[in-house]
Coordinates of C-alpha atoms in Angstrom, one line a residue:
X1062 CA -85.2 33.1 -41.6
X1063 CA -81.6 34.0 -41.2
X1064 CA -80.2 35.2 -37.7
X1065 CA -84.1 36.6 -37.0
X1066 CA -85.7 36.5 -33.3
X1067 CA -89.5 35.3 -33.1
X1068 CA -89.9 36.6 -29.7
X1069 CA -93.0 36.5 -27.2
X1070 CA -95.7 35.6 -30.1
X1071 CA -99.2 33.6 -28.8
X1072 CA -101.4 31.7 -31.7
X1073 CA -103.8 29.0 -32.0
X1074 CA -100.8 26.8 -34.0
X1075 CA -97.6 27.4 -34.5
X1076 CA -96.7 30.2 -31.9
X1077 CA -94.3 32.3 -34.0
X1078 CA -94.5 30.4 -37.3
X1079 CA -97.1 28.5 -39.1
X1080 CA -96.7 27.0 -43.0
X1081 CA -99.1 24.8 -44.9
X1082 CA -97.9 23.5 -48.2
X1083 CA -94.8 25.2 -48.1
X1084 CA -91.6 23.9 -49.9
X1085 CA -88.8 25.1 -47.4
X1086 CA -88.5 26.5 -44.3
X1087 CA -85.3 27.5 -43.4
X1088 CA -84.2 28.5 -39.8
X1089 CA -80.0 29.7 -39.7
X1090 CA -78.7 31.5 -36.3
X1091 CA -82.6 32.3 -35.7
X1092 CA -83.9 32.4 -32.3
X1093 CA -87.1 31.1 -30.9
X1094 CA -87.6 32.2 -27.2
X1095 CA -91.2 32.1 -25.2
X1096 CA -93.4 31.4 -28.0
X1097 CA -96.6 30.0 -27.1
X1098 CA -99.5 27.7 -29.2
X1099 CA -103.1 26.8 -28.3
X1100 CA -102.4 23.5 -30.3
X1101 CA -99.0 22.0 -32.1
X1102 CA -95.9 24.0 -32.2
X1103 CA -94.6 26.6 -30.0
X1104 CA -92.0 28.3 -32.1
X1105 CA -93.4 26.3 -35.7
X1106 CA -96.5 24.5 -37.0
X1107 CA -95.8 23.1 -40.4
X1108 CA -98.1 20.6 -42.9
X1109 CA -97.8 19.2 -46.2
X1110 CA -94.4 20.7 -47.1
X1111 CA -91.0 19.7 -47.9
X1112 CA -88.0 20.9 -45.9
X1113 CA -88.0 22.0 -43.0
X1114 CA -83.9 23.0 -41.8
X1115 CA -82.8 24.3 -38.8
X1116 CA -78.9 25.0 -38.1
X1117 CA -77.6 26.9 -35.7
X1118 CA -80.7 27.9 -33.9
X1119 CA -82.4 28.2 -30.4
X1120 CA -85.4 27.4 -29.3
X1121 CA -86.4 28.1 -25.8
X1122 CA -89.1 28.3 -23.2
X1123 CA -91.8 27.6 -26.1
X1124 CA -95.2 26.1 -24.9
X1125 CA -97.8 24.0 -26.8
X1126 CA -99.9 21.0 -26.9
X1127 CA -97.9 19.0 -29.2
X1128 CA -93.9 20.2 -29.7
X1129 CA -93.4 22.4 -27.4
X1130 CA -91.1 24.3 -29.9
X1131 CA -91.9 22.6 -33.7
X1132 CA -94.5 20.3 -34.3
X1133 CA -94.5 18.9 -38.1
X1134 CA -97.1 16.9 -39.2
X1135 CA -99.1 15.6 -42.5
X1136 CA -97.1 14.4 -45.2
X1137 CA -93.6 16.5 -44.4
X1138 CA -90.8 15.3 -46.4
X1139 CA -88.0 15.8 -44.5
X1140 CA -86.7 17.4 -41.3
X1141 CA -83.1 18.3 -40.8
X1142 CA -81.9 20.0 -37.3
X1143 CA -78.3 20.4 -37.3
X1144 CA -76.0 22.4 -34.4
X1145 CA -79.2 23.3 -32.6
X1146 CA -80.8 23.7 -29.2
X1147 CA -83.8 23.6 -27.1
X1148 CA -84.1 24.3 -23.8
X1149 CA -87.0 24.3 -21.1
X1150 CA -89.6 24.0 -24.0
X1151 CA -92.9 22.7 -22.8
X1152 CA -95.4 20.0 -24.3
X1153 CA -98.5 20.0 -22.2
X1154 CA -99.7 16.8 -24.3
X1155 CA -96.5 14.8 -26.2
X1156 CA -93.0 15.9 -27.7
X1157 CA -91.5 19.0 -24.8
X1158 CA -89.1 19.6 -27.8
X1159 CA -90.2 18.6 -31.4
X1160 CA -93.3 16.2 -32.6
X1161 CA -93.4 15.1 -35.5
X1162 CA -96.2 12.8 -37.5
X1163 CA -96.1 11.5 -40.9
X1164 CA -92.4 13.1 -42.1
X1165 CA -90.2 10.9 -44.2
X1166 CA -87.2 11.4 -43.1
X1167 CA -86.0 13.0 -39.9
X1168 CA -82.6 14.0 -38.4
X1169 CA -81.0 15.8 -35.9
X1170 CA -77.5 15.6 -35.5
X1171 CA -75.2 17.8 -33.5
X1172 CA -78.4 19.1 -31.2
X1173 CA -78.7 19.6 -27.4
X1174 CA -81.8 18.8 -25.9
X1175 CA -82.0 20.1 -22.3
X1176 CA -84.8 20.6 -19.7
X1177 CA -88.0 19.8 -22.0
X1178 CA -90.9 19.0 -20.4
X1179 CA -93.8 16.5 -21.9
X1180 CA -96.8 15.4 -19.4
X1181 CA -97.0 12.2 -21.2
X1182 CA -95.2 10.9 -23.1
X1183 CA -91.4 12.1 -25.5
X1184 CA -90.0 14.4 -23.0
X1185 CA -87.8 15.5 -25.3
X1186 CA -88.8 14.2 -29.3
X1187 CA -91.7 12.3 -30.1
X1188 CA -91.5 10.6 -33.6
X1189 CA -94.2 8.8 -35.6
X1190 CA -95.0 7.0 -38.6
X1191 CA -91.5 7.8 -40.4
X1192 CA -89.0 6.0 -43.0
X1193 CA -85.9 6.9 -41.4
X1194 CA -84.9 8.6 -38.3
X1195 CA -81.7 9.6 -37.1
X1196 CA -80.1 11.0 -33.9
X1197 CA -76.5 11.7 -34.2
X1198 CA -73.8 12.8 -32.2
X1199 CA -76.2 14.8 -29.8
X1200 CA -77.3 15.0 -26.3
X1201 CA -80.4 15.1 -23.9
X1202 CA -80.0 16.2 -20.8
X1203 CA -82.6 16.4 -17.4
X1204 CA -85.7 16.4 -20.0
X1205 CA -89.0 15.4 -17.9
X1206 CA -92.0 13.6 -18.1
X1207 CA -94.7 14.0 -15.6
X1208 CA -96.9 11.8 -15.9
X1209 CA -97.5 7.9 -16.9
X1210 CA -100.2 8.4 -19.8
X1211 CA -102.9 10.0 -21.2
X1212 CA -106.3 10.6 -19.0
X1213 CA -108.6 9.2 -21.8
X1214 CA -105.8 5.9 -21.7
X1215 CA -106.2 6.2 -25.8
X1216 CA -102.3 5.2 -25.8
X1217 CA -99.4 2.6 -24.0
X1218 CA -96.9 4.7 -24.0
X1219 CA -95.5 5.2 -20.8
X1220 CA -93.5 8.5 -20.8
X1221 CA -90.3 8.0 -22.3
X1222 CA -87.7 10.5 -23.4
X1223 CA -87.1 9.9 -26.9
X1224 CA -90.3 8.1 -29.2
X1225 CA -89.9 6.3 -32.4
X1226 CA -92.9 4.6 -33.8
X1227 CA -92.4 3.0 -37.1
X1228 CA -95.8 1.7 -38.4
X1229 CA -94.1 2.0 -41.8
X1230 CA -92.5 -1.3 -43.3
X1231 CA -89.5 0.2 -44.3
X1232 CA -89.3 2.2 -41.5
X1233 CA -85.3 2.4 -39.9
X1234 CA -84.1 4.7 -37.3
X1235 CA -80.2 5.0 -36.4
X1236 CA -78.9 6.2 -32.7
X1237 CA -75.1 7.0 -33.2
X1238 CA -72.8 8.5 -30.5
X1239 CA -75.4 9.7 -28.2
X1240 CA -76.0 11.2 -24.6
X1241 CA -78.8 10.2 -22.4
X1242 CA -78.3 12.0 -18.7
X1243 CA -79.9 13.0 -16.1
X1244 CA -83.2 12.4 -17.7
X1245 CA -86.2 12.1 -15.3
X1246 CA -89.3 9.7 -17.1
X1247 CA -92.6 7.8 -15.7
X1248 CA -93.6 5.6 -13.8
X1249 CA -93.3 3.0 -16.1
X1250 CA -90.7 4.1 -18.8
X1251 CA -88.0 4.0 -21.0
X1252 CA -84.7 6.0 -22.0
X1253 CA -85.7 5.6 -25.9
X1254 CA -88.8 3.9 -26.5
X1255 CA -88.8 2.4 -30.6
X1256 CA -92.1 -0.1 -31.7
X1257 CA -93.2 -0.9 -35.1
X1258 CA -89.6 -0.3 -36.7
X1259 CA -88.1 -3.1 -39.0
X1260 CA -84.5 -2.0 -38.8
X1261 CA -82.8 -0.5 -35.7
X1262 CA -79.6 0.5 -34.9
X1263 CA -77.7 2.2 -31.7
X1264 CA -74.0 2.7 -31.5
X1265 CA -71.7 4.2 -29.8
X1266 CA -74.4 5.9 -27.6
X1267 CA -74.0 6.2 -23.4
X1268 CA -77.0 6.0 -20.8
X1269 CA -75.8 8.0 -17.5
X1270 CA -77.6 8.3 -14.5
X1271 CA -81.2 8.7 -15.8
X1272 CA -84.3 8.1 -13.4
X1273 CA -87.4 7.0 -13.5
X1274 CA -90.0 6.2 -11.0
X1275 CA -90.9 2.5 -10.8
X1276 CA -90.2 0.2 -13.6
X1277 CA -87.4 1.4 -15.6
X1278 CA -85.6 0.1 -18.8
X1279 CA -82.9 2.3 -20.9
X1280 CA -83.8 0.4 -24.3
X1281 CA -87.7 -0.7 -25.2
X1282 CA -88.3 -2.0 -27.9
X1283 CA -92.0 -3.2 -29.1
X1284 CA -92.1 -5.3 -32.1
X1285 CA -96.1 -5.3 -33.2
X1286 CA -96.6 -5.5 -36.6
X1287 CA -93.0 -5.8 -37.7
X1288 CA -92.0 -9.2 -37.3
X1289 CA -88.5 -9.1 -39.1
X1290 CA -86.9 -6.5 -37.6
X1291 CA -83.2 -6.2 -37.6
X1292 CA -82.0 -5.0 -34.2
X1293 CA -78.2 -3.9 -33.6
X1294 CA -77.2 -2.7 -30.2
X1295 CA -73.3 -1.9 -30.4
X1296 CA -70.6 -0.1 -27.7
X1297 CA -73.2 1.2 -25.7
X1298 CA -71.9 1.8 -21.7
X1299 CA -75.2 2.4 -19.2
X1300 CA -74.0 4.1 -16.2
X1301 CA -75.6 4.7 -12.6
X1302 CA -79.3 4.5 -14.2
X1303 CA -81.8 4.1 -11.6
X1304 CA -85.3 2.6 -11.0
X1305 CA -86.8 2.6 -7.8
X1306 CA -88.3 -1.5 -8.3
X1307 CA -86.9 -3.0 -10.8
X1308 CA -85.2 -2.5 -14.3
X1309 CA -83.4 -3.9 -17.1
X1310 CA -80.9 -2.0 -19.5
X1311 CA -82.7 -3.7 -22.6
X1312 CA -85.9 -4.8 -23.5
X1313 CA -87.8 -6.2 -26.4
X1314 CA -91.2 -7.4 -25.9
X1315 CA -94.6 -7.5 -28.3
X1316 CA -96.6 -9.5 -30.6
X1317 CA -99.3 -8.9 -33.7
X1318 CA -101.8 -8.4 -31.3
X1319 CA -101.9 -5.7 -28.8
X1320 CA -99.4 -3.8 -27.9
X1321 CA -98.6 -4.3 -23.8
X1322 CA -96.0 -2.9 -21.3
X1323 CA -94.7 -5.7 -19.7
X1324 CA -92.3 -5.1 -16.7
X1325 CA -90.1 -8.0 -15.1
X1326 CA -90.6 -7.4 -10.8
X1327 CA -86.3 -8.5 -11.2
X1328 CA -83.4 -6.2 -12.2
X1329 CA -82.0 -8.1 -15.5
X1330 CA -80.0 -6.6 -18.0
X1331 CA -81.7 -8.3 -20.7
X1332 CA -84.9 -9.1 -20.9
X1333 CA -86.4 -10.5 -24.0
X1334 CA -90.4 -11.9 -24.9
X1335 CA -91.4 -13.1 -28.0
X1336 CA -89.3 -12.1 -30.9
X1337 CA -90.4 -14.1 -33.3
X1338 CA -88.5 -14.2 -36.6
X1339 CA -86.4 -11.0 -35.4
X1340 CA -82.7 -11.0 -35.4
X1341 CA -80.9 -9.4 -32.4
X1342 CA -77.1 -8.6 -32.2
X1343 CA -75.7 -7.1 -28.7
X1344 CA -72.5 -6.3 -28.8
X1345 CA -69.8 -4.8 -26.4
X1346 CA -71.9 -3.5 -23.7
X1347 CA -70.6 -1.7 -20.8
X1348 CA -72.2 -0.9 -17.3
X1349 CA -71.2 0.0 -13.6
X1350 CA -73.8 0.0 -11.1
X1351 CA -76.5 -2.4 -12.2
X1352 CA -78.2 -4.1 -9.4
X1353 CA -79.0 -7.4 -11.1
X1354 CA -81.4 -9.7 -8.2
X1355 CA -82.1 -12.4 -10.1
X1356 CA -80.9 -13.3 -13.5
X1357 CA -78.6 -11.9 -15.6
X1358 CA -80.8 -12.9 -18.9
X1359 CA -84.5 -12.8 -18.7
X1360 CA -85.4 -15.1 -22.0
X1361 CA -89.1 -16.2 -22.6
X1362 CA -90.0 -19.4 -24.5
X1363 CA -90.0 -18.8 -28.4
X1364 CA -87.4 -16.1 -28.6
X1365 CA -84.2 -16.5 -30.4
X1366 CA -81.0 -14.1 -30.4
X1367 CA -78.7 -14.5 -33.3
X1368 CA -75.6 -12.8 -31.3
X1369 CA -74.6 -11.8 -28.0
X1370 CA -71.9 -10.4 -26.4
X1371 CA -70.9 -8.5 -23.5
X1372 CA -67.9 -8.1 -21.3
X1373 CA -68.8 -8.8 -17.9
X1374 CA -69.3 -12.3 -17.8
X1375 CA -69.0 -12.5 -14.4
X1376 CA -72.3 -11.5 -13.7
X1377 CA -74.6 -14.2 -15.6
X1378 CA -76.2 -16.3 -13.4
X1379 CA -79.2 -17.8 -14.9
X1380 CA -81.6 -18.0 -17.2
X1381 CA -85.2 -17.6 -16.3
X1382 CA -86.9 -20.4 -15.3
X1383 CA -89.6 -19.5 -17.6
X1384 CA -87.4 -21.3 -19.9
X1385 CA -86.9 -24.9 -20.8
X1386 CA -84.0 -26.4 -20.1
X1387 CA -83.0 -27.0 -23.7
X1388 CA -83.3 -23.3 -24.6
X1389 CA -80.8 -22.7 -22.2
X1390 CA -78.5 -24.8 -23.0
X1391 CA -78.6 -23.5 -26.4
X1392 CA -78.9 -20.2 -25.4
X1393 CA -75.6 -20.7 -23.2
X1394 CA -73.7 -22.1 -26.2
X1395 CA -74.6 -19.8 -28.0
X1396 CA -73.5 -16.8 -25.2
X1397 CA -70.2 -18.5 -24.8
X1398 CA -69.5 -19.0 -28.5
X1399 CA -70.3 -15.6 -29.4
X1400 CA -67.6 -14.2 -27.1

């Protein structure tokens, strides 16, 4: 499809565009505007295929139960979005933007992502069981979430704005000179929400006066299955976010077991549970405006960081008591050392 305009079509899936098996699909200066599905994908519903591209398109005010505008699923090989936009696209399940299950590789680099709506949970991209995802140089921007999960509670998810969920054991994704703003999530939510990934990386990426309604965090990561992971957190700056009880710029929680949401009641800017043989490496943070009540570092008994380092030092405090006093100390050497 070059420079074509899929305008005002209804279906059961895919709204304007639906492929099964198909070896490329490929969207240049195309436009996708009040396309509506029963099912997956407003503008596109695509299975079992290889390529999906999109450059230089729009997608807007598409409605559907899964991806508002593109929902890819079963086996898809790779989806690349370059230079492209979506606006005021609707989910009324998961993904407002783009959902996408089971594709190898995914990523969108250059996009704008502005005023998608999902009632549960990815108000702008919801991403499972992938080998590599990548956001790059893009934004998102007032994208909503209504509500804080599913009626039938068949997920733990609480209504985040970007989803990345690994299950894979290769599985990587890579956040790279990014824009979160203005985003409004759940109740109990996070900015970009990652679990079952075993290598993750976010550079260079800025968290601006996003909102959510409770218990917030900017960064949540759930370990499950993936014991080893790699996590990298580098030059990020979080900026005038805002939870109305309590919130922490990063977390990483989980375990083998079941996968739980669990909220500190204290404003910490890092809060950490159970990492097991994980390695974490925090680097050159900035932030303005973070209300921090109680500890600085919020540290459980048998985690371990391998490297941290942030600039304003003159806002630790102390550790959780919930740790033993010789985990502090080490901890603290280790704080100190690494800057």
């Amino acid at each position: 499809n070059i420079r074509s305009k899929f305008l005002d079509n209804h279906s059961g899936t895919g709204g304007a565009l639906a492929a099964i098996a198909c070896t490329a699909i490929i969207n240049l200066d195309s436009y996708f505007i009040h396309n509506q599905a029963v099912l997956g994908g407003g503008g596109i519903y695509a299975e079992l295929g290889n390529v999906l591209m999109s450059k230089r398109s729009y997608y807007i005010n598409n409605e559907a139960l899964d991806g508002g505008s593109i929902h890819i699923a079963n086996q898809f090989y790779k989806i690349l979005n370059v230079n492209s936009t979506f606006i005021a696209n609707l989910a009324r399940k998961s993904g407002g933007a783009i959902t996408s299950d089971h594709v190898n590789f995914v990523v969108h680099r250059y996009c704008r992502f502005v005023n998608n709506t999902a009632i549960f949970n990815g108000g702008a991209l919801l991403t499972e069981n992938f080998v590599c995802f990548k956001i790059l140089y893009c934004s998102f921007g007032n994208n909503l979430v209504q509500a804080k999960s599913q009626a039938d509670n068949s997920t733990t998810q609480f209504g985040e704005c970007v989803v990345g969920d690994g299950r894979i054991k290769v599985s990587k994704i890579d956040i790279k000179k990014t824009v979160f703003s203005f985003n409004k999530l759940g109740s109990e939510a996070s900015t970009i929400y990652i679990s079952h990934t075993y290598e993750i990386l976010i550079n260079f990426t800025i968290f601006v006066s996003n909102l959510t309604n409770i218990h917030g965090v900017m960064i949540s990561i759930f370990l499950g299955r993936s014991k080893h992971t790699m996590i990298s957190i580098e030059r990020c700056s979080f900026w005038t976010n805002c939870a109305n009880t309590s919130s922490q710029i990063i977390e990483i929680t989980g375990d083998n077991s079941e996968q739980t949401t669990s909220y500190s009641q204290n404003n910490n800017m890092l809060h950490l549970e159970t990492l097991h043989e994980a390695s974490l490496y925090v680097h050159d943070i900035s932030y303005a405006n973070v209300q921090v009540n109680r500890s600085f570092i919020w540290l459980m008994i048998g985690s371990k960081v391998i490297y941290f380092c942030c600039p304003s030092l003159s806002y630790l405090k102390q550790i959780s008591d919930r740790v033993e006093d010789d985990k502090k100390e080490q901890f603290l050497s280790l704080f100190y050392t690494s800057v």
